[in-house]
Short mmCIF file of C-alpha atoms in Angstrom, two decimals:
data_model
loop_
_atom_site.label_atom_id
_atom_site.label_comp_id
_atom_site.label_asym_id
_atom_site.label_seq_id
_atom_site.Cartn_x
_atom_site.Cartn_y
_atom_site.Cartn_z
CA MET A 90 5.20 -12.70 -34.24
CA ARG A 91 8.51 -11.03 -35.04
CA GLY A 92 11.84 -12.06 -33.56
CA ASP A 93 12.94 -8.55 -32.64
CA GLY A 94 14.42 -8.66 -29.16
CA VAL A 95 14.19 -12.47 -28.90
CA ARG A 96 17.46 -14.01 -27.67
CA VAL A 97 18.17 -17.44 -29.15
CA LEU A 98 20.92 -19.86 -28.20
CA ILE A 99 21.64 -22.64 -30.68
CA VAL A 100 23.63 -25.55 -29.31
CA GLY A 101 25.49 -27.18 -32.20
CA ALA A 102 27.12 -25.80 -35.34
CA GLY A 103 26.26 -28.67 -37.66
CA ILE A 104 23.79 -28.62 -40.55
CA ALA A 105 20.70 -28.13 -38.37
CA GLY A 106 22.25 -25.46 -36.17
CA LEU A 107 23.77 -23.39 -38.96
CA ALA A 108 20.61 -23.54 -41.07
CA ALA A 109 18.48 -22.53 -38.07
CA ALA A 110 20.84 -19.66 -37.32
CA ARG A 111 20.26 -18.34 -40.83
CA THR A 112 16.46 -18.65 -40.73
CA LEU A 113 16.07 -17.28 -37.19
CA ARG A 114 18.41 -14.39 -37.93
CA GLY A 115 16.14 -13.63 -40.87
CA TRP A 116 13.17 -13.80 -38.49
CA GLY A 117 14.82 -10.99 -36.56
CA ALA A 118 16.14 -12.79 -33.49
CA ALA A 119 19.49 -12.15 -31.79
CA VAL A 120 21.17 -15.51 -32.36
CA GLU A 121 24.34 -17.02 -30.94
CA ILE A 122 25.79 -20.51 -31.28
CA ILE A 123 27.91 -22.69 -29.03
CA GLU A 124 29.71 -25.73 -30.43
CA ARG A 125 31.67 -28.33 -28.48
CA ALA A 126 34.12 -28.87 -31.36
CA ALA A 127 37.19 -26.66 -31.12
CA ALA A 128 37.02 -25.41 -34.72
CA PRO A 129 34.96 -25.64 -37.92
CA MET A 130 34.95 -28.98 -39.69
CA SER A 131 37.96 -29.54 -41.92
CA GLU A 132 37.93 -33.32 -42.33
CA GLY A 133 35.15 -35.91 -42.37
CA THR A 134 33.58 -37.84 -45.23
CA GLY A 135 30.97 -37.19 -47.91
CA ILE A 136 27.29 -36.36 -48.00
CA TYR A 137 24.53 -37.02 -50.53
CA LEU A 138 21.76 -34.43 -50.86
CA PRO A 139 18.53 -35.64 -52.53
CA GLY A 140 16.27 -33.24 -54.38
CA ASN A 141 14.31 -32.07 -51.33
CA ALA A 142 17.54 -31.21 -49.50
CA VAL A 143 18.69 -29.09 -52.45
CA ARG A 144 15.27 -27.41 -52.60
CA ALA A 145 15.71 -26.47 -48.93
CA LEU A 146 19.19 -25.09 -49.64
CA ASN A 147 17.70 -23.01 -52.45
CA SER A 148 15.09 -21.67 -50.02
CA LEU A 149 17.95 -20.66 -47.72
CA GLY A 150 19.63 -18.87 -50.63
CA LEU A 151 22.61 -21.25 -50.55
CA GLY A 152 21.86 -23.77 -53.29
CA ALA A 153 24.09 -22.21 -55.95
CA GLN A 154 27.05 -21.98 -53.57
CA VAL A 155 26.73 -25.65 -52.59
CA ALA A 156 26.41 -26.69 -56.24
CA GLU A 157 29.79 -25.10 -57.00
CA PHE A 158 31.45 -27.74 -54.80
CA ALA A 159 29.22 -30.68 -55.70
CA VAL A 160 28.78 -33.45 -58.24
CA CYS A 161 25.30 -33.67 -59.73
CA ILE A 162 24.20 -37.29 -59.30
CA GLU A 163 22.19 -38.32 -62.33
CA ARG A 164 21.37 -41.93 -61.58
CA GLN A 165 21.14 -44.50 -58.79
CA ARG A 166 22.14 -48.10 -59.44
CA VAL A 167 21.36 -51.10 -57.21
CA ALA A 168 23.14 -54.42 -57.79
CA ASP A 169 23.83 -57.61 -55.86
CA HIS A 170 27.24 -58.11 -54.28
CA ARG A 171 28.54 -59.74 -57.47
CA GLY A 172 27.65 -56.64 -59.48
CA ARG A 173 24.56 -58.04 -61.22
CA LEU A 174 22.08 -55.22 -61.85
CA LEU A 175 18.83 -55.33 -59.86
CA PHE A 176 17.48 -51.95 -60.97
CA ASP A 177 18.59 -48.44 -61.76
CA ILE A 178 16.69 -45.20 -61.82
CA GLU A 179 17.16 -41.69 -63.20
CA MET A 180 17.11 -39.02 -60.52
CA ALA A 181 15.37 -36.58 -62.86
CA ASP A 182 12.40 -38.97 -62.93
CA VAL A 183 12.21 -39.03 -59.11
CA TRP A 184 12.90 -35.37 -58.27
CA ASN A 185 11.67 -33.57 -61.40
CA GLY A 186 10.55 -30.07 -60.42
CA VAL A 187 12.02 -30.39 -56.90
CA GLY A 188 15.77 -30.10 -57.30
CA PRO A 189 18.88 -31.93 -58.49
CA CYS A 190 20.68 -34.50 -56.34
CA LEU A 191 24.14 -33.36 -55.24
CA ALA A 192 27.09 -35.03 -53.54
CA LEU A 193 30.06 -33.28 -51.94
CA HIS A 194 32.45 -33.37 -49.03
CA ARG A 195 30.79 -32.57 -45.69
CA ALA A 196 33.43 -29.97 -44.89
CA GLU A 197 32.54 -28.08 -48.08
CA LEU A 198 28.85 -28.04 -47.19
CA HIS A 199 29.80 -26.84 -43.71
CA GLN A 200 31.89 -24.06 -45.27
CA VAL A 201 28.93 -22.78 -47.28
CA LEU A 202 26.58 -22.87 -44.27
CA LEU A 203 29.11 -20.99 -42.13
CA ALA A 204 29.53 -18.33 -44.80
CA GLY A 205 25.75 -17.87 -44.73
CA ILE A 206 25.76 -16.70 -41.08
CA ARG A 207 28.81 -14.44 -40.90
CA ASP A 208 27.02 -12.04 -38.55
CA VAL A 209 26.14 -14.78 -36.01
CA PRO A 210 28.70 -15.26 -33.20
CA ILE A 211 29.94 -18.82 -32.62
CA ARG A 212 31.81 -19.90 -29.51
CA TRP A 213 33.88 -22.92 -30.46
CA GLY A 214 34.92 -25.41 -27.80
CA HIS A 215 31.91 -24.59 -25.61
CA GLY A 216 28.92 -26.64 -24.53
CA PRO A 217 26.02 -26.45 -22.08
CA GLN A 218 26.62 -27.81 -18.60
CA ALA A 219 23.11 -27.16 -17.31
CA VAL A 220 19.85 -25.85 -18.77
CA THR A 221 17.25 -24.61 -16.29
CA VAL A 222 13.64 -24.25 -17.41
CA ASP A 223 11.32 -22.76 -14.77
CA ASP A 224 8.84 -19.96 -14.10
CA ALA A 225 11.73 -17.51 -13.87
CA GLY A 226 12.73 -18.20 -17.47
CA LEU A 227 15.40 -20.10 -19.31
CA SER A 228 19.02 -20.05 -18.18
CA VAL A 229 22.08 -21.90 -19.47
CA LYS A 230 25.30 -22.63 -17.61
CA PHE A 231 28.27 -23.19 -19.92
CA SER A 232 31.21 -25.54 -19.73
CA ASP A 233 33.58 -22.61 -19.07
CA GLY A 234 31.63 -21.68 -15.92
CA GLY A 235 29.71 -18.75 -17.38
CA SER A 236 25.94 -18.50 -17.69
CA ASP A 237 23.26 -16.47 -19.48
CA CYS A 238 19.50 -16.23 -20.00
CA TYR A 239 17.63 -16.74 -23.28
CA ASP A 240 14.12 -16.66 -24.68
CA LEU A 241 14.64 -19.81 -26.75
CA VAL A 242 17.22 -22.60 -26.80
CA LEU A 243 17.61 -24.96 -29.76
CA GLY A 244 19.26 -28.32 -29.27
CA ALA A 245 20.83 -28.88 -32.69
CA ASP A 246 23.67 -30.95 -31.28
CA GLY A 247 23.13 -34.20 -33.08
CA LEU A 248 22.53 -37.85 -32.33
CA HIS A 249 24.12 -37.77 -28.88
CA SER A 250 22.60 -34.42 -27.91
CA THR A 251 23.70 -32.83 -24.65
CA VAL A 252 20.56 -30.66 -24.62
CA ARG A 253 18.37 -33.74 -24.89
CA ARG A 254 20.21 -35.35 -21.99
CA LEU A 255 20.02 -32.24 -19.79
CA VAL A 256 16.43 -31.19 -20.46
CA PHE A 257 14.40 -34.15 -21.68
CA ASP A 258 13.48 -37.30 -19.82
CA ALA A 259 14.25 -39.28 -22.94
CA PRO A 260 15.92 -42.59 -23.76
CA VAL A 261 19.36 -42.69 -25.31
CA PRO A 262 19.64 -43.32 -29.05
CA ARG A 263 18.80 -46.92 -29.89
CA PRO A 264 20.88 -49.10 -32.23
CA VAL A 265 19.23 -50.39 -35.38
CA GLY A 266 21.51 -53.45 -35.58
CA GLN A 267 24.10 -52.22 -38.09
CA TYR A 268 27.73 -51.17 -37.87
CA ALA A 269 28.76 -48.60 -40.49
CA ARG A 270 32.06 -47.42 -41.90
CA ARG A 271 32.45 -44.25 -43.94
CA PHE A 272 35.57 -43.07 -45.76
CA VAL A 273 36.83 -41.18 -48.80
CA VAL A 274 39.26 -42.56 -51.38
CA ALA A 275 40.72 -41.36 -54.68
CA ARG A 276 38.81 -42.56 -57.75
CA PRO A 277 39.20 -40.03 -60.57
CA GLU A 278 37.24 -42.00 -63.18
CA ALA A 279 34.00 -42.32 -61.18
CA ALA A 280 30.77 -41.64 -63.10
CA PRO A 281 28.19 -39.23 -61.58
CA MET A 282 26.21 -42.12 -60.12
CA TRP A 283 25.10 -43.33 -56.68
CA SER A 284 25.85 -47.06 -56.73
CA VAL A 285 25.26 -49.73 -54.10
CA LEU A 286 26.11 -53.44 -53.99
CA LEU A 287 23.95 -55.56 -51.68
CA GLY A 288 25.28 -58.65 -49.96
CA GLN A 289 23.75 -60.83 -47.28
CA ASN A 290 23.22 -58.44 -44.34
CA SER A 291 25.80 -56.04 -45.77
CA SER A 292 26.08 -53.31 -48.38
CA PHE A 293 28.72 -51.13 -50.03
CA LEU A 294 27.83 -47.72 -51.46
CA THR A 295 29.93 -45.38 -53.60
CA ILE A 296 29.22 -41.74 -54.51
CA PRO A 297 31.64 -39.38 -56.32
CA ILE A 298 32.05 -36.08 -54.44
CA GLY A 299 34.33 -34.11 -56.77
CA ASP A 300 38.06 -33.53 -57.20
CA GLY A 301 38.62 -37.21 -58.04
CA ARG A 302 37.26 -38.35 -54.67
CA THR A 303 34.67 -41.03 -53.93
CA TYR A 304 32.69 -41.30 -50.72
CA CYS A 305 32.26 -44.90 -49.58
CA TYR A 306 29.71 -46.19 -47.08
CA CYS A 307 29.69 -49.78 -45.90
CA ASP A 308 27.53 -51.46 -43.28
CA GLY A 309 27.04 -54.90 -41.83
CA PRO A 310 25.74 -56.59 -38.69
CA LEU A 311 26.42 -54.98 -35.32
CA THR A 312 28.85 -57.41 -33.67
CA SER A 313 31.58 -57.05 -31.07
CA PRO A 314 34.14 -56.70 -32.43
CA PRO A 315 32.98 -55.78 -35.94
CA PRO A 316 34.54 -57.91 -38.67
CA PRO A 317 37.41 -56.48 -40.74
CA LEU A 318 36.26 -54.86 -43.96
CA ARG A 319 37.87 -57.45 -46.20
CA GLU A 320 36.19 -60.26 -44.30
CA LEU A 321 32.78 -58.55 -44.40
CA LEU A 322 33.10 -57.81 -48.12
CA ALA A 323 34.64 -61.10 -49.27
CA GLY A 324 33.24 -62.01 -52.67
CA TYR A 325 32.11 -58.47 -53.55
CA ALA A 326 32.63 -57.45 -57.16
CA GLU A 327 34.50 -54.41 -58.43
CA PRO A 328 34.93 -51.64 -57.58
CA VAL A 329 35.05 -52.93 -54.00
CA PRO A 330 38.40 -54.80 -54.15
CA THR A 331 40.09 -51.86 -55.88
CA LEU A 332 38.69 -49.36 -53.39
CA LEU A 333 39.80 -51.50 -50.47
CA ASP A 334 43.28 -51.69 -51.99
CA ALA A 335 43.27 -47.86 -52.04
CA LEU A 336 42.17 -47.67 -48.44
CA ASP A 337 44.64 -47.62 -45.62
CA GLU A 338 42.09 -48.82 -43.09
CA ALA A 339 43.92 -47.53 -40.04
CA SER A 340 44.39 -43.98 -41.29
CA ASN A 341 41.09 -43.59 -43.14
CA VAL A 342 38.49 -45.34 -41.03
CA ASP A 343 39.97 -44.17 -37.75
CA GLY A 344 41.26 -40.82 -39.00
CA THR A 345 39.63 -39.10 -41.97
CA GLY A 346 36.76 -41.59 -41.93
CA GLN A 347 34.16 -42.66 -39.42
CA ALA A 348 33.00 -45.96 -37.96
CA GLY A 349 30.34 -46.90 -35.42
CA ALA A 350 26.93 -48.33 -34.69
CA VAL A 351 23.96 -46.94 -36.64
CA GLU A 352 21.43 -45.46 -34.21
CA GLU A 353 18.06 -43.71 -34.28
CA VAL A 354 16.21 -41.27 -32.01
CA VAL A 355 12.45 -41.50 -31.36
CA LEU A 356 10.85 -39.02 -28.92
CA ASP A 357 7.29 -38.33 -27.80
CA SER A 358 7.95 -34.58 -27.80
CA TRP A 359 10.69 -32.38 -29.20
CA SER A 360 10.02 -29.41 -26.92
CA ARG A 361 10.02 -28.58 -23.23
CA GLY A 362 9.17 -25.02 -22.30
CA ALA A 363 11.23 -22.77 -24.55
CA VAL A 364 13.70 -25.54 -25.45
CA LEU A 365 13.33 -27.31 -28.79
CA LEU A 366 15.29 -30.16 -30.38
CA ILE A 367 15.84 -30.12 -34.14
CA GLY A 368 17.68 -32.27 -36.68
CA ASP A 369 19.26 -35.51 -35.51
CA ALA A 370 18.87 -34.50 -31.88
CA ALA A 371 15.11 -34.91 -32.37
CA HIS A 372 14.66 -37.56 -35.06
CA ALA A 373 17.86 -39.28 -36.25
CA THR A 374 17.30 -42.35 -38.42
CA SER A 375 19.26 -44.98 -40.27
CA PRO A 376 20.94 -43.28 -43.28
CA ASN A 377 19.43 -45.57 -45.91
CA MET A 378 16.98 -42.86 -47.09
CA ALA A 379 19.76 -40.21 -47.14
CA GLN A 380 17.35 -37.78 -45.48
CA GLY A 381 19.30 -36.59 -42.42
CA ALA A 382 20.49 -33.31 -43.97
CA ALA A 383 17.19 -32.75 -45.76
CA MET A 384 15.19 -33.11 -42.54
CA ALA A 385 17.57 -30.78 -40.68
CA LEU A 386 17.38 -28.09 -43.37
CA GLU A 387 13.60 -28.36 -43.58
CA ASP A 388 13.39 -28.15 -39.77
CA ALA A 389 15.14 -24.78 -39.84
CA ILE A 390 12.83 -23.38 -42.52
CA VAL A 391 9.60 -24.63 -40.94
CA LEU A 392 10.64 -23.41 -37.49
CA ALA A 393 11.09 -19.83 -38.71
CA GLU A 394 7.78 -19.99 -40.58
CA SER A 395 6.03 -21.35 -37.47
CA LEU A 396 7.46 -18.60 -35.27
CA THR A 397 6.42 -15.93 -37.77
CA ALA A 398 2.84 -17.22 -37.92
CA ALA A 399 2.34 -17.77 -34.17
CA ASP A 400 1.52 -15.39 -31.32
CA SER A 401 3.92 -17.04 -28.85
CA ILE A 402 6.87 -19.41 -28.73
CA PRO A 403 4.80 -22.30 -27.22
CA ASP A 404 2.20 -21.89 -29.98
CA ALA A 405 4.99 -21.86 -32.58
CA PHE A 406 6.55 -25.04 -31.19
CA ALA A 407 3.18 -26.81 -31.24
CA ALA A 408 2.54 -25.77 -34.85
CA TYR A 409 6.07 -26.73 -35.83
CA GLN A 410 5.69 -30.24 -34.46
CA ARG A 411 2.31 -30.70 -36.13
CA ARG A 412 3.92 -29.89 -39.49
CA ARG A 413 7.16 -31.80 -39.07
CA ARG A 414 6.12 -35.04 -37.37
CA PRO A 415 4.21 -36.62 -40.28
CA ARG A 416 7.24 -36.07 -42.51
CA THR A 417 9.94 -37.30 -40.12
CA ASP A 418 7.73 -40.24 -39.11
CA TRP A 419 7.41 -41.16 -42.78
CA VAL A 420 11.18 -41.19 -43.18
CA LEU A 421 11.55 -43.34 -40.05
CA ARG A 422 9.02 -45.88 -41.33
CA GLN A 423 10.73 -46.08 -44.71
CA THR A 424 14.13 -46.68 -43.10
CA HIS A 425 12.61 -49.53 -41.09
CA ARG A 426 11.11 -51.06 -44.23
CA ARG A 427 14.41 -50.81 -46.07
CA ASP A 428 16.31 -52.30 -43.15
CA ARG A 429 13.89 -55.25 -43.00
CA THR A 430 14.88 -56.03 -46.58
CA ARG A 431 18.27 -57.06 -45.20
CA THR A 432 16.70 -60.00 -43.40
CA LEU A 433 15.32 -61.47 -46.62
CA TYR A 434 17.20 -64.30 -48.22
CA PRO A 435 19.26 -62.65 -50.99
CA ALA A 436 17.55 -64.58 -53.80
CA ALA A 437 14.12 -63.40 -52.63
CA ARG A 438 15.34 -59.82 -52.08
CA ASN A 439 16.93 -59.72 -55.52
CA LEU A 440 13.76 -61.00 -57.19
CA VAL A 441 11.63 -58.35 -55.47
CA LEU A 442 14.04 -55.54 -56.39
CA LYS A 443 14.32 -56.68 -60.02
CA GLN A 444 10.55 -56.66 -60.43
CA PHE A 445 9.50 -53.78 -58.21
CA GLY A 446 12.63 -51.78 -57.33
CA GLN A 447 11.79 -48.68 -59.35
CA ARG A 448 8.20 -48.65 -58.12
CA ILE A 449 9.32 -49.04 -54.48
CA PHE A 450 11.88 -46.26 -54.88
CA HIS A 451 9.30 -43.82 -56.24
CA ALA A 452 6.88 -44.72 -53.42
CA ASN A 453 9.57 -44.20 -50.76
CA TYR A 454 10.18 -40.59 -51.83
CA ARG A 455 6.83 -39.50 -53.26
CA PRO A 456 5.58 -37.59 -50.16
CA LEU A 457 8.96 -35.84 -49.87
CA ARG A 458 8.45 -34.23 -53.27
CA GLU A 459 5.90 -31.94 -51.61
CA ARG A 460 7.21 -28.98 -49.65
CA ALA A 461 7.65 -29.50 -45.92
#
């Protein structure tokens, strides 16, 4: 099936939506995007792209452009909260033949994805108010009072998807029991390494993202109110104290950073009629596998391939879900296994990671080395 004459509305101009716009435009469809944000992303934090995410970007023809902004991460290091090494691993050993691992600012990734769909119209500051799926077709009423009809609607609007709420009889995202903080600080001397310190029910991750900046991710138990960072991270080794000294918590965590409960989305079906959820709207997980962007990019590629191979949109959606579910389910299971590690007594966890950390890491990602 070709997309000639097929009208597609994509709700959401994040990673999933912009990647899908590129692949469906290549399929031949007439694509438009609505995005509730008033303008393209200019702030935010960092993002880490494992080898399969970079492979997907290469398939989209955007890998080289992203690499121009990014730091190539050569190694991952896991230590206890006092800085004592548990294991480290070379990324070339994990992702050899798949792609490099890159880290950059989210706004820079967004800039590249936007440049890749210059011919696709985007209406900023707009969202769906109602989506009607019936025998007469598929119609969307917008937040500005207008409406239109489409052949296909993609809900690519993230964890708290409006499309999911309007169309699917689905539960809200469920918390996984962690509260996360993300922010960016200056750290010019940072080595090209993904590094995490593990405490008791807490962790602190650092990743350089270029231009002397380091992306920091910290999580701990989901409590009300969440503890202050310095209280949560008391006793952590360097570089944590120095990075906290560099962080104006009020301006970074509440302004250029992000903070909130970690949540996941699990659905029985991602489609209803000619409406399909992709990316985090369909299958958000805890970020401990760093697979959110990779799954979104792969979704966009597989969707276009499924539409090309099928005789109808319903057949394409069915084929798409058959291909994607084993992979996204694998990522979900691995995130659960990693999160359960937090409940282990630190001495037991540290012993396991010292002896088996590299083997576990390879096993976590082995199926993702294969193409989606």
